[in-house]
Amino acid sequence: MTSMSRARVARRIAAGAAYGGGGIGLAGAATVGLLLAEVRLARRRVGIGTPDRVPNAQGLYGVSPTAGEPPLRLMMLGDSTAAGQGVHRAGQTPGALLAAGLAAVAERPVELGSVAAPGACSDDLDRQVALVLADQGRVPDICVIMIGANDVTHRMPATRSVRHLSGAVRRLRTAGAEVVVGTCPDLGTIERVRQPLRWLARRTSRQLAAAQTIGVVEQGGRTVSLGDLLGPEFAQNPRELFGPDNYHPSAEGYATAAMAVLPSVCAALGLWPAEEERPDALRREGFLPVARAAAEAASEAGTEVAAAMPTGPRGPWALLKRRRRRRVAEAEPTSPSGV
């Protein structure tokens, strides 16, 4: 599927989400049913080895707070990828890695919280956002959402998926939080999914990721394409970058993800160097209609899309960025107690 075709499909899904449309929007129900069965079979074949308990990474990261410098608040929402299922230590989870990286860039402590739930689909975001906003006096500075894979494997209509995600972003932005969304990962990287379903999994995942991007950007958030979990190295080295179950990322895989998301988190908070915020033509960055930017981002992992210009004749515009990745070491909280 070409970038323009993917942009048209993404626009239709996003429009259906905004105006209450239905339908699967991605592929025929029977075909997606086959994909669901194949993915579940793959998970049964290789499901041994994943820790049942997700490490509790909540706590304070970075330097101790001073009287005049309260911690930045970072909250993780979404599914097992956001929670960090598949690793054994808290410091290996994406939340911990992002909190430590953000603390280093901001030179101030970061308080990490999480409401992410393994197995969650986008309709669980309503519950998660309610938990995040329960205390209006402690609205997070930044929320990171990773969601979408379970929507595909559970055959949730794409319009419904995007509607729930867009609503979550809108509620968080209205409350005053910045939002960065890691879009649907590429299910075609699951090693035990065979062709031609591997191709279908990749196509379906990218279509949903592009539609998610449109919905998120229109609500004032920004997205980072997780794609093949953020780098060609995931497809080239699945033994290294997948966890013991060959489904969830390994510690190295989560570190790769955190490296790609961290610059967008920092940029959303105004902490990234000013020269990095200007589009670089050599990296094929620039201003595009949001649907086209979404389609291009879905095809290249680690690409950020953020709102840029008012709506014009071709619809809303967005800035497409291919930010440089920076290594994130395994993180440990300065306060291991929960938040």
mmCIF file of N, CA and C in Angstrom, residues 39 53 83 102 108 143 159 165 212 222 229 238 254 285 306 308:
data_model
loop_
_atom_site.group_PDB
_atom_site.id
_atom_site.type_symbol
_atom_site.label_atom_id
_atom_site.label_comp_id
_atom_site.label_asym_id
_atom_site.label_seq_id
_atom_site.Cartn_x
_atom_site.Cartn_y
_atom_site.Cartn_z
ATOM 1 N N VAL A 39 -1.984 -15.064 15.951
ATOM 2 C CA VAL A 39 -1.226 -14.390 17.010
ATOM 3 C C VAL A 39 -1.410 -15.118 18.333
ATOM 4 N N ARG A 53 4.259 -11.033 36.913
ATOM 5 C CA ARG A 53 4.120 -9.759 37.617
ATOM 6 C C ARG A 53 4.925 -8.684 36.897
ATOM 7 N N ALA A 83 3.300 -0.815 30.420
ATOM 8 C CA ALA A 83 3.555 -1.303 31.773
ATOM 9 C C ALA A 83 4.936 -1.907 31.913
ATOM 10 N N LEU A 102 14.289 11.750 31.348
ATOM 11 C CA LEU A 102 13.690 13.079 31.495
ATOM 12 C C LEU A 102 14.336 13.834 32.655
ATOM 13 N N ARG A 108 16.102 17.930 37.013
ATOM 14 C CA ARG A 108 15.210 17.999 38.164
ATOM 15 C C ARG A 108 14.564 16.625 38.325
ATOM 16 N N CYS A 143 1.959 12.831 29.950
ATOM 17 C CA CYS A 143 1.433 11.466 29.919
ATOM 18 C C CYS A 143 1.947 10.774 28.663
ATOM 19 N N THR A 159 -12.325 2.482 14.020
ATOM 20 C CA THR A 159 -12.965 3.751 14.370
ATOM 21 C C THR A 159 -13.212 3.852 15.869
ATOM 22 N N LEU A 165 -9.045 6.556 21.997
ATOM 23 C CA LEU A 165 -7.740 7.194 22.168
ATOM 24 C C LEU A 165 -7.857 8.709 22.050
ATOM 25 N N GLN A 212 -4.503 6.485 14.354
ATOM 26 C CA GLN A 212 -4.262 6.981 15.711
ATOM 27 C C GLN A 212 -3.562 8.332 15.673
ATOM 28 N N ARG A 222 0.965 14.581 20.550
ATOM 29 C CA ARG A 222 1.926 14.230 19.509
ATOM 30 C C ARG A 222 2.170 12.730 19.577
ATOM 31 N N LEU A 229 8.686 -1.734 16.803
ATOM 32 C CA LEU A 229 9.210 -1.371 18.116
ATOM 33 C C LEU A 229 10.527 -0.630 18.004
ATOM 34 N N PRO A 238 15.542 -10.358 16.185
ATOM 35 C CA PRO A 238 14.412 -10.661 17.064
ATOM 36 C C PRO A 238 14.815 -11.468 18.284
ATOM 37 N N TYR A 254 12.884 -2.564 25.132
ATOM 38 C CA TYR A 254 12.279 -1.417 25.813
ATOM 39 C C TYR A 254 13.233 -0.219 25.833
ATOM 40 N N GLU A 285 12.415 15.985 7.038
ATOM 41 C CA GLU A 285 11.434 16.516 7.973
ATOM 42 C C GLU A 285 10.734 17.715 7.333
ATOM 43 N N ALA A 306 3.467 16.060 15.151
ATOM 44 C CA ALA A 306 2.860 17.015 16.078
ATOM 45 C C ALA A 306 2.112 18.072 15.288
ATOM 46 N N ALA A 308 0.939 21.521 13.789
ATOM 47 C CA ALA A 308 1.825 22.614 13.388
ATOM 48 C C ALA A 308 1.077 23.846 12.937
#
